[in-house]
Short mmCIF file of C-alpha atoms in Angstrom, two decimals:
data_model
loop_
_atom_site.label_atom_id
_atom_site.label_comp_id
_atom_site.label_asym_id
_atom_site.label_seq_id
_atom_site.Cartn_x
_atom_site.Cartn_y
_atom_site.Cartn_z
CA MET A 546 13.44 -1.15 -20.98
CA THR A 547 16.83 -1.59 -19.42
CA SER A 548 17.44 0.58 -16.41
CA GLN A 549 20.50 2.83 -16.28
CA LEU A 550 21.15 1.24 -12.92
CA THR A 551 22.15 -2.10 -14.38
CA VAL A 552 25.42 -0.57 -15.56
CA LEU A 553 26.40 1.09 -12.29
CA SER A 554 30.00 0.33 -11.32
CA GLU A 555 30.88 -0.83 -7.83
CA ASP A 556 32.30 2.64 -7.07
CA GLN A 557 29.05 4.28 -8.22
CA ARG A 558 27.02 1.95 -6.00
CA ASP A 559 29.26 2.67 -3.03
CA ALA A 560 28.93 6.44 -3.63
CA LEU A 561 25.13 6.12 -3.93
CA GLN A 562 25.02 4.19 -0.66
CA GLU A 563 27.08 6.96 0.99
CA LEU A 564 24.66 9.64 -0.25
CA MET A 565 21.76 7.63 1.15
CA ASN A 566 23.58 6.91 4.40
CA VAL A 567 23.82 10.65 5.07
CA ALA A 568 20.17 11.18 4.12
CA MET A 569 18.89 8.23 6.14
CA GLY A 570 21.02 9.29 9.08
CA GLN A 571 19.04 12.50 9.23
CA SER A 572 15.82 10.47 9.35
CA ALA A 573 17.21 8.31 12.17
CA ASP A 574 18.15 11.43 14.10
CA ARG A 575 14.63 12.85 13.73
CA LEU A 576 13.08 9.52 14.83
CA ALA A 577 15.40 9.39 17.86
CA ARG A 578 14.44 12.93 18.88
CA LEU A 579 10.77 12.13 18.35
CA THR A 580 10.78 9.00 20.51
CA GLY A 581 13.53 9.94 22.97
CA THR A 582 15.35 6.67 22.28
CA PHE A 583 18.51 5.46 20.57
CA VAL A 584 17.76 4.51 16.94
CA THR A 585 20.01 2.37 14.78
CA LEU A 586 19.76 1.96 11.03
CA SER A 587 21.06 -0.64 8.64
CA VAL A 588 23.45 0.11 5.79
CA PRO A 589 21.31 1.38 2.90
CA ARG A 590 20.86 -1.18 0.12
CA VAL A 591 20.37 -0.34 -3.56
CA HIS A 592 17.95 -2.38 -5.67
CA ALA A 593 17.54 -1.80 -9.38
CA VAL A 594 14.00 -2.86 -10.26
CA THR A 595 14.84 -4.72 -13.43
CA GLN A 596 14.33 -8.18 -11.99
CA THR A 597 11.09 -9.98 -11.32
CA LEU A 598 8.91 -8.90 -8.42
CA ASP A 599 9.77 -12.11 -6.54
CA LYS A 600 13.51 -11.39 -6.78
CA VAL A 601 13.10 -7.78 -5.58
CA LEU A 602 10.96 -8.73 -2.61
CA THR A 603 13.23 -11.64 -1.71
CA ASP A 604 16.13 -9.19 -1.67
CA LEU A 605 14.14 -6.80 0.50
CA GLY A 606 13.37 -9.65 2.89
CA ILE A 607 10.00 -8.30 3.97
CA GLY A 608 7.76 -9.33 1.09
CA ASP A 609 5.53 -11.84 2.86
CA GLU A 610 5.08 -10.34 6.31
CA PRO A 611 1.86 -8.44 7.10
CA GLN A 612 2.64 -4.74 7.14
CA LEU A 613 1.12 -1.35 7.78
CA VAL A 614 2.39 0.53 4.73
CA THR A 615 2.32 4.29 4.34
CA ARG A 616 3.35 6.30 1.31
CA GLN A 617 4.38 9.85 0.51
CA SER A 618 5.32 11.21 -2.89
CA PHE A 619 8.05 13.72 -3.67
CA LEU A 620 8.16 15.85 -6.82
CA GLY A 621 10.62 18.02 -8.71
CA LYS A 622 13.89 17.20 -10.43
CA LEU A 623 13.97 14.17 -8.17
CA ARG A 624 10.69 12.24 -8.30
CA GLY A 625 9.22 9.17 -6.69
CA GLU A 626 7.71 8.08 -3.42
CA VAL A 627 8.73 6.83 -0.03
CA LEU A 628 7.07 3.76 1.44
CA VAL A 629 7.36 3.21 5.18
CA CYS A 630 6.64 -0.37 6.21
CA PHE A 631 5.68 -0.94 9.85
CA ALA A 632 5.04 -4.30 11.47
CA VAL A 633 1.36 -4.72 12.23
CA SER A 634 2.09 -3.90 15.86
CA GLY A 635 4.05 -0.82 14.74
CA ALA A 636 1.36 1.74 15.57
CA GLY A 637 1.05 0.43 19.11
CA GLU A 638 4.81 0.36 19.59
CA LEU A 639 5.11 3.92 18.31
CA ALA A 640 2.30 5.08 20.60
CA GLU A 641 4.06 3.50 23.56
CA LEU A 642 7.37 5.10 22.60
CA MET A 643 5.76 8.52 22.40
CA GLY A 644 3.66 8.20 25.55
CA TYR A 645 0.26 7.89 23.87
CA GLU A 646 -2.42 6.10 25.89
CA ASN A 647 -5.23 6.26 23.31
CA ASN A 648 -5.22 3.05 21.26
CA ASP A 649 -8.03 3.79 18.81
CA VAL A 650 -7.37 3.22 15.09
CA ALA A 651 -7.77 6.88 14.05
CA SER A 652 -5.15 8.04 16.54
CA GLY A 653 -2.82 5.25 15.47
CA ASP A 654 -3.18 6.15 11.81
CA GLU A 655 -2.55 9.83 12.51
CA LEU A 656 0.59 8.90 14.40
CA LEU A 657 1.84 6.79 11.46
CA MET A 658 1.18 9.71 9.07
CA ASP A 659 3.14 12.07 11.32
CA VAL A 660 6.09 9.70 11.51
CA THR A 661 5.97 9.07 7.76
CA ASN A 662 6.03 12.80 7.11
CA ILE A 663 8.99 13.30 9.44
CA LEU A 664 11.06 10.38 8.08
CA THR A 665 10.30 11.20 4.45
CA GLY A 666 11.01 14.88 4.84
CA ALA A 667 14.34 14.34 6.59
CA CYS A 668 15.51 11.63 4.18
CA ILE A 669 14.47 13.20 0.88
CA ASN A 670 15.51 16.73 1.85
CA GLY A 671 18.85 15.27 2.93
CA LEU A 672 19.28 13.50 -0.42
CA ALA A 673 18.02 16.49 -2.45
CA ALA A 674 20.44 18.84 -0.72
CA GLN A 675 23.34 16.60 -1.67
CA ILE A 676 22.36 16.47 -5.33
CA GLN A 677 21.28 20.14 -5.40
CA ALA A 678 17.67 19.43 -6.34
CA MET A 679 14.53 21.18 -5.09
CA VAL A 680 11.70 18.87 -4.04
CA SER A 681 8.14 19.24 -2.82
CA PHE A 682 5.99 16.68 -1.05
CA GLY A 683 2.52 15.25 -1.31
CA ALA A 684 0.51 14.41 1.79
CA PRO A 685 1.28 11.04 3.42
CA SER A 686 -1.41 8.37 3.23
CA LEU A 687 -2.08 4.84 4.36
CA MET A 688 -1.37 2.49 1.46
CA ALA A 689 -2.27 -0.83 3.10
CA ARG A 690 -3.21 -2.28 6.46
CA ALA A 691 -2.07 -5.79 7.44
CA LYS A 692 -1.13 -6.77 3.89
CA ALA A 693 2.00 -8.42 2.55
CA LEU A 694 4.32 -6.02 0.76
CA ARG A 695 4.36 -8.44 -2.18
CA GLU A 696 0.67 -7.80 -2.70
CA VAL A 697 0.99 -4.06 -2.13
CA LEU A 698 3.83 -3.49 -4.61
CA ALA A 699 2.82 -5.93 -7.34
CA GLU A 700 0.94 -3.39 -9.43
CA GLN A 701 3.45 -0.55 -9.15
CA ILE A 702 6.47 -2.66 -10.01
CA ALA A 703 4.61 -4.44 -12.79
CA GLN A 704 3.95 -1.03 -14.32
CA GLY A 705 7.61 -0.09 -14.08
CA TYR A 706 6.78 2.93 -11.92
CA GLN A 707 10.06 2.87 -10.09
CA SER A 708 13.43 1.76 -11.35
CA LEU A 709 15.40 2.22 -8.15
CA VAL A 710 14.62 1.25 -4.57
CA LEU A 711 16.84 2.39 -1.74
CA GLU A 712 16.16 0.47 1.46
CA VAL A 713 17.06 0.98 5.08
CA ARG A 714 15.74 -0.45 8.35
CA PHE A 715 15.33 1.60 11.52
CA GLU A 716 15.42 -0.18 14.86
CA VAL A 717 14.68 0.79 18.46
CA ALA A 718 16.06 -2.18 20.31
CA SER A 719 14.69 -1.18 23.71
CA HIS A 720 11.14 -1.45 22.36
CA SER A 721 11.53 -4.15 19.69
CA PHE A 722 10.34 -1.54 17.16
CA THR A 723 11.39 -1.68 13.53
CA CYS A 724 10.30 -0.01 10.33
CA ASP A 725 11.62 -0.29 6.79
CA LEU A 726 11.90 2.81 4.63
CA LEU A 727 11.93 2.30 0.88
CA VAL A 728 12.81 5.25 -1.35
CA CYS A 729 11.39 4.50 -4.81
CA ILE A 730 12.84 6.78 -7.51
CA THR A 731 11.11 7.06 -10.87
CA ASP A 732 12.89 5.96 -14.02
CA ASP A 733 12.87 9.47 -15.49
CA SER A 734 14.81 10.96 -12.60
CA VAL A 735 17.46 8.27 -12.17
CA ALA A 736 19.85 10.27 -14.36
CA VAL A 737 19.80 13.05 -11.77
CA VAL A 738 20.99 10.62 -9.10
CA ILE A 739 23.69 9.12 -11.32
CA GLU A 740 24.97 12.59 -12.22
CA ALA A 741 25.30 13.41 -8.52
CA VAL A 742 27.09 10.12 -7.87
CA ASP A 743 29.60 10.81 -10.65
CA LYS A 744 30.23 14.31 -9.31
CA LEU A 745 30.89 12.88 -5.83
CA LEU A 746 33.37 10.38 -7.26
CA SER A 747 35.17 13.09 -9.27
CA GLU A 748 35.90 15.00 -6.07
CA PHE A 749 38.05 12.21 -4.65
#
């Protein structure tokens, strides 16, 4: 099935990136407050999942690196899930940023869940507010530990679960900490996003 995203104009893509930039900016602000550091984020990138898995992961640029991957679903008019990809050392870096001294696995996992919940909530609520959609959230969970994202995502993308991936990277330069946030929107709610994009464009 051809995704509606394959026919997005350049203006529509730019408007979608602007919507996501606002939403991701709220996530970056929450992470900065949480860690007490300056957080930078990349320009959001839009990926329509109509290509092969190899092409998508090559575009993402993180397909073969071992990751700690968490996930959290969101439901409502806008549906999908957020994947947060931490480097394997990510839990330790986060713990250091937040002043944790306990390095056991359970504490590290709990910390990742808390951060996932904060980033997902800020980002998706920010996006939902802009497109006037109500959303609810599932509980965050650990999707994979020290696995390549290519392996983690193969089944979902093969099943066509998501048709749109919005990607941004958060960085804390002072601690060499990075994490990649992927917003995966289901095929049946893409029309909601496109409608919001067209409305934004009509206001200019």
